[in-house]
Amino acid sequence: MPISYNPQERVFRLDTPRTTYLMGLVGSEGFLGHIYYGPSIPDDNMRYLLRLEEKPFTPDALPRERASFMDCFPFEYPAWGGGDFREPCLRVRAPGGGESCGLFYSGHRIYPGKPPLEGLPAAYGGGDVCDTLEIICRDPALDLEVTLLYTAFSDVDVLCRSVRIRNGGQTPLDLTAALSASLELDGQDLDLITLHGSWSREREIDRRPLASGKQSAYSLRGISSHQYHPFLALCQHSASQEQGLCYGMTFVYSGNFLAQAELDQFQRVQAVMGIHPDGFAWRLEPGEAFQAPEVLLTCSDQGLGGMSRSFHDLLRRHLIRGQEKHRPTLLNSWEACYFDFDHDKLLELGREAAECGVELLVVDDGWFGRRDDETTSLGDWHVNEEKLPGGLKRLGEELAELGVGLGIWVEPEMVSPDSQLFRQHPGYAMAIPGRAPTLARNQYVLDLTQKKVRDLVYNQIADVLRSAPISYVKWDMNRPLTDVYSAALPPERQGEAAHRYVLGLYEMQERLVTDFPDILLENCCSGGGRFDAGMLYYSPQIWCSDNAEAMDRLWIQEATALVYPLSSMGAHVACCPSHTNGRVTPFETRGRVSLPGCFGYELDPGKLTEAERAQIPGQLEEYRKYGPIFRDGDYYRLASFRENGYYDAFMAVSKDKAAAAVSYTQVRSRAYRRSLRLPLAGLEETALYRETESGEVRSGLGWMRGGVLFPAVQADFHSVLTVLERV
Ligand code: GLA
């Protein structure tokens, strides 16, 4: 059993293969405190870490010092009002207006398996791989019941945490903060890692020493966002890629979030994660409950690499649905022709795809309503028969004759002011009464908190999907939420609108994957603006960034792989010069940089040179042969262009350690340099591995200690793929 309770010590214990998490009950009232999280230890008697003997820790014996106790006790789930002044996970406003809450243990349950979280994406697992612990805490004054949920897996070093809050009383209560998890650590020498960016520069890694006070990443844009990411890591200053202690927290959620760490007066660190309290409020009528989204927590003593591999395994095995689905190579029409296409042009692209061996044509934006540019028709999900006579059905059938599948782009959460939908139902767009909503990319956000809005849009899109042989859907979302307001809610519940929007989105995606189990769903949000574990529950891959330029992509994919498996990243060979940064890179390199993700082309093959076009079959072959090692294997980052300024290198080893693939890119050449030696990682030490190009055979240890010599080439943007196979 990965979870147990020791009644003598009054300690809860959660074990994963290589980590232990301990919590303890304190005093006759039953405060729940955090004791330990780190590499596995056999002991339960670790309560000394609560420092209960030290002043001013005397909760029962010295009631006049209760305030000092509250100020430094490591609460497992801190609540606002009683004297814990750090970030509260829970704030509750009583009918009188007062905000205070005190949580005390009242019981617990431990059982095999993991229950789903209603309406929310979450990790899953049966009794053979995980246990769940529910600790029930109560605030007797409010008649509030707070259930802390923990799941520990026996096959991966990740814990899942979430919280359910129920009003057991007779009067309504308002939650004004309901974060999902808090983590306590001793704070000597820790670095904080967060991800920052913008459109086309999603997820740049930021690592800095944790300073006193609060430091955070957050989103108030209604989406997890390009700008910040629902993730944080805390690691020792000395932690490197494969060494040192490292904690990671990521959020299974796609809307407003707060990811924050605070170094406090006692050099302790509190890290919290959850729905951002700004703009959030949730009314709990008597008997009602609120379920907070899930946080995934990991700890590794094998540096950042260990943290990443644990997240990858958890996501691939226990969260992403459709992970096993075939990921077809695809040709996307967006950079190939933007809005400028008709049936013949698409069929022409389909022919090119067929000739090159690409499996799927994706008709991106522009096939519906009267959409010839971005000013119109979102919300009118019916085929533009002027552009596509015979509709998607005819196109799909003709493509099928060529042996090419059909995929389409949709943006279901939006409406153009110039659309039939908006003219008929202006009240379906999100707007605050009496105030004109803000336009972005010429569009408004639909009020997905209303069921009739969700149904109308979903049914239109489902009709299209039923009307033609469509095997892939790219679900896009191209603007942040503003003017957040729900026409379905009374004034006192408007603080629920942003979260109810996300719940509405999840409901629509759940319907799609349930009604169309054979369709491959790829999420997108102006590129990677909603690349998070929440969306991965519905789509096994997400378009990583609108910036598909290979050198910028190396950064984006490196940072993305800190948390997410390579199998989740849509990665395409795009036009050159790049439409996002103007850079000119070799076709071969663009292929190599896309190979580890879900591969495709974002260009018109008819506009390539003969020499470039001739490389496509080889690229597809490489993807088929070696892509699975990257997508399903263990990931090791060997070097970071971000740090060294010259080259990027990473590798993956198949789970059975029978094969490994190394991706090396010389981003900038340097004068008068000799070859670069890169020791490999993750191989079986005593097994023999043959390098497929040279035929060179060495032991796993030989490759890991000796490494590979990558020649100094007199060119920028030069990529090499090295493959090892066990002899
Ligand atoms: C977003 C997506 C692009 C493309 C366009 C279409 O920007 O990220 O890939 O689909 O929308 O409008």
GROMACS .gro file of C-alpha atoms in nm, residues 494-674:
model
  181
  494GLN     CA    1  -2.036   3.643  -1.092
  495GLY     CA    2  -1.704   3.548  -0.926
  496GLU     CA    3  -1.769   3.198  -1.059
  497ALA     CA    4  -1.781   3.299  -1.426
  498ALA     CA    5  -1.415   3.247  -1.527
  499HIS     CA    6  -1.399   2.900  -1.371
  500ARG     CA    7  -1.742   2.805  -1.506
  501TYR     CA    8  -1.616   2.906  -1.851
  502VAL     CA    9  -1.331   2.654  -1.815
  503LEU     CA   10  -1.576   2.389  -1.689
  504GLY     CA   11  -1.791   2.460  -1.997
  505LEU     CA   12  -1.491   2.418  -2.223
  506TYR     CA   13  -1.404   2.086  -2.056
  507GLU     CA   14  -1.761   1.967  -2.096
  508MET     CA   15  -1.751   2.044  -2.470
  509GLN     CA   16  -1.418   1.865  -2.519
  510GLU     CA   17  -1.543   1.568  -2.317
  511ARG     CA   18  -1.844   1.544  -2.547
  512LEU     CA   19  -1.622   1.559  -2.852
  513VAL     CA   20  -1.387   1.283  -2.742
  514THR     CA   21  -1.680   1.069  -2.626
  515ASP     CA   22  -1.893   1.114  -2.939
  516PHE     CA   23  -1.597   1.084  -3.180
  517PRO     CA   24  -1.355   0.839  -3.020
  518ASP     CA   25  -1.171   0.779  -3.347
  519ILE     CA   26  -1.093   1.143  -3.414
  520LEU     CA   27  -0.751   1.268  -3.306
  521LEU     CA   28  -0.794   1.599  -3.123
  522GLU     CA   29  -0.509   1.852  -3.117
  523ASN     CA   30  -0.554   2.159  -2.900
  524CYS     CA   31  -0.409   2.496  -2.990
  525CYS     CA   32  -0.435   2.849  -2.850
  526SER     CA   33  -0.268   3.101  -3.081
  527GLY     CA   34   0.004   2.839  -3.075
  528GLY     CA   35   0.090   2.732  -2.720
  529GLY     CA   36  -0.122   2.968  -2.508
  530ARG     CA   37  -0.310   2.686  -2.340
  531PHE     CA   38  -0.050   2.412  -2.334
  532ASP     CA   39  -0.127   2.252  -1.998
  533ALA     CA   40  -0.205   1.920  -1.834
  534GLY     CA   41  -0.576   2.008  -1.828
  535MET     CA   42  -0.600   2.024  -2.207
  536LEU     CA   43  -0.383   1.712  -2.242
  537TYR     CA   44  -0.658   1.515  -2.070
  538TYR     CA   45  -0.868   1.572  -2.383
  539SER     CA   46  -0.608   1.589  -2.661
  540PRO     CA   47  -0.289   1.385  -2.660
  541GLN     CA   48  -0.108   1.658  -2.852
  542ILE     CA   49  -0.109   2.039  -2.853
  543TRP     CA   50   0.031   2.281  -3.112
  544CYS     CA   51   0.341   2.394  -2.926
  545SER     CA   52   0.377   2.743  -3.074
  546ASP     CA   53   0.290   2.943  -3.385
  547ASN     CA   54   0.664   2.994  -3.402
  548ALA     CA   55   0.777   2.685  -3.591
  549GLU     CA   56   1.115   2.836  -3.684
  550ALA     CA   57   1.359   2.563  -3.590
  551MET     CA   58   1.608   2.756  -3.374
  552ASP     CA   59   1.342   2.935  -3.170
  553ARG     CA   60   1.159   2.603  -3.146
  554LEU     CA   61   1.461   2.441  -2.980
  555TRP     CA   62   1.410   2.677  -2.684
  556ILE     CA   63   1.038   2.635  -2.675
  557GLN     CA   64   1.056   2.257  -2.695
  558GLU     CA   65   1.332   2.240  -2.433
  559ALA     CA   66   1.120   2.434  -2.184
  560THR     CA   67   0.804   2.245  -2.274
  561ALA     CA   68   0.985   1.915  -2.215
  562LEU     CA   69   1.066   2.026  -1.861
  563VAL     CA   70   0.711   1.916  -1.781
  564TYR     CA   71   0.549   1.753  -2.084
  565PRO     CA   72   0.643   1.447  -2.289
  566LEU     CA   73   0.766   1.502  -2.644
  567SER     CA   74   0.462   1.306  -2.764
  568SER     CA   75   0.243   1.599  -2.659
  569MET     CA   76   0.411   1.860  -2.882
  570GLY     CA   77   0.283   1.940  -3.228
  571ALA     CA   78   0.604   2.018  -3.422
  572HIS     CA   79   0.604   2.100  -3.795
  573VAL     CA   80   0.852   2.187  -4.066
  574ALA     CA   81   0.745   2.538  -4.158
  575CYS     CA   82   0.802   2.788  -4.438
  576CYS     CA   83   1.137   2.952  -4.496
  577PRO     CA   84   1.226   3.236  -4.446
  578SER     CA   85   1.031   3.185  -4.127
  579HIS     CA   86   0.697   3.366  -4.116
  580THR     CA   87   0.753   3.446  -3.749
  581ASN     CA   88   1.117   3.558  -3.726
  582GLY     CA   89   1.248   3.569  -4.082
  583ARG     CA   90   1.531   3.323  -4.018
  584VAL     CA   91   1.656   3.100  -4.299
  585THR     CA   92   1.745   2.747  -4.190
  586PRO     CA   93   1.818   2.430  -4.388
  587PHE     CA   94   1.523   2.205  -4.466
  588GLU     CA   95   1.706   1.909  -4.317
  589THR     CA   96   1.751   2.087  -3.984
  590ARG     CA   97   1.387   2.190  -3.974
  591GLY     CA   98   1.297   1.823  -4.010
  592ARG     CA   99   1.535   1.714  -3.736
  593VAL     CA  100   1.400   1.972  -3.491
  594SER     CA  101   1.040   1.859  -3.554
  595LEU     CA  102   1.116   1.486  -3.552
  596PRO     CA  103   1.089   1.431  -3.173
  597GLY     CA  104   0.735   1.574  -3.153
  598CYS     CA  105   0.419   1.505  -3.354
  599PHE     CA  106   0.548   1.566  -3.700
  600GLY     CA  107   0.404   1.757  -3.990
  601TYR     CA  108   0.454   2.025  -4.254
  602GLU     CA  109   0.326   2.380  -4.239
  603LEU     CA  110   0.407   2.475  -4.600
  604ASP     CA  111   0.321   2.417  -4.965
  605PRO     CA  112   0.543   2.134  -5.089
  606GLY     CA  113   0.487   2.268  -5.442
  607LYS     CA  114   0.691   2.576  -5.345
  608LEU     CA  115   0.994   2.380  -5.221
  609THR     CA  116   1.305   2.330  -5.429
  610GLU     CA  117   1.348   1.987  -5.586
  611ALA     CA  118   1.631   1.913  -5.345
  612GLU     CA  119   1.416   2.002  -5.043
  613ARG     CA  120   1.119   1.806  -5.165
  614ALA     CA  121   1.337   1.504  -5.222
  615GLN     CA  122   1.420   1.503  -4.850
  616ILE     CA  123   1.060   1.456  -4.739
  617PRO     CA  124   1.038   1.077  -4.776
  618GLY     CA  125   1.359   1.043  -4.574
  619GLN     CA  126   1.226   1.272  -4.302
  620LEU     CA  127   0.905   1.071  -4.282
  621GLU     CA  128   1.103   0.752  -4.263
  622GLU     CA  129   1.316   0.891  -3.978
  623TYR     CA  130   0.999   0.996  -3.797
  624ARG     CA  131   0.842   0.652  -3.836
  625LYS     CA  132   1.155   0.469  -3.726
  626TYR     CA  133   1.291   0.692  -3.451
  627GLY     CA  134   1.003   0.919  -3.350
  628PRO     CA  135   0.865   0.656  -3.107
  629ILE     CA  136   1.194   0.651  -2.912
  630PHE     CA  137   1.152   1.023  -2.843
  631ARG     CA  138   0.779   1.016  -2.787
  632ASP     CA  139   0.759   0.708  -2.563
  633GLY     CA  140   1.109   0.687  -2.413
  634ASP     CA  141   1.297   0.844  -2.122
  635TYR     CA  142   1.412   1.195  -2.196
  636TYR     CA  143   1.760   1.329  -2.109
  637ARG     CA  144   1.869   1.683  -2.182
  638LEU     CA  145   2.240   1.685  -2.263
  639ALA     CA  146   2.302   2.053  -2.340
  640SER     CA  147   2.107   2.373  -2.366
  641PHE     CA  148   2.159   2.632  -2.638
  642ARG     CA  149   1.989   2.874  -2.400
  643GLU     CA  150   2.280   2.830  -2.160
  644ASN     CA  151   2.581   2.776  -2.387
  645GLY     CA  152   2.477   2.996  -2.678
  646TYR     CA  153   2.605   2.750  -2.941
  647TYR     CA  154   2.441   2.411  -2.945
  648ASP     CA  155   2.141   2.210  -2.829
  649ALA     CA  156   2.140   1.840  -2.748
  650PHE     CA  157   1.902   1.592  -2.593
  651MET     CA  158   1.831   1.223  -2.620
  652ALA     CA  159   1.573   0.962  -2.540
  653VAL     CA  160   1.614   0.598  -2.445
  654SER     CA  161   1.335   0.352  -2.516
  655LYS     CA  162   1.172   0.211  -2.202
  656ASP     CA  163   1.324  -0.133  -2.264
  657LYS     CA  164   1.663   0.038  -2.319
  658ALA     CA  165   1.696  -0.136  -2.656
  659ALA     CA  166   1.738   0.185  -2.852
  660ALA     CA  167   1.837   0.546  -2.803
  661ALA     CA  168   1.822   0.852  -3.025
  662VAL     CA  169   2.029   1.167  -2.981
  663SER     CA  170   1.934   1.500  -3.134
  664TYR     CA  171   2.222   1.747  -3.168
  665THR     CA  172   2.198   2.090  -3.329
  666GLN     CA  173   2.489   2.324  -3.381
  667VAL     CA  174   2.298   2.649  -3.369
  668ARG     CA  175   2.600   2.872  -3.427
  669SER     CA  176   2.932   2.767  -3.566
  670ARG     CA  177   3.249   2.895  -3.402
  671ALA     CA  178   3.578   2.954  -3.570
  672TYR     CA  179   3.868   2.718  -3.516
  673ARG     CA  180   3.687   2.467  -3.301
  674ARG     CA  181   3.737   2.094  -3.265
   0.00000   0.00000   0.00000
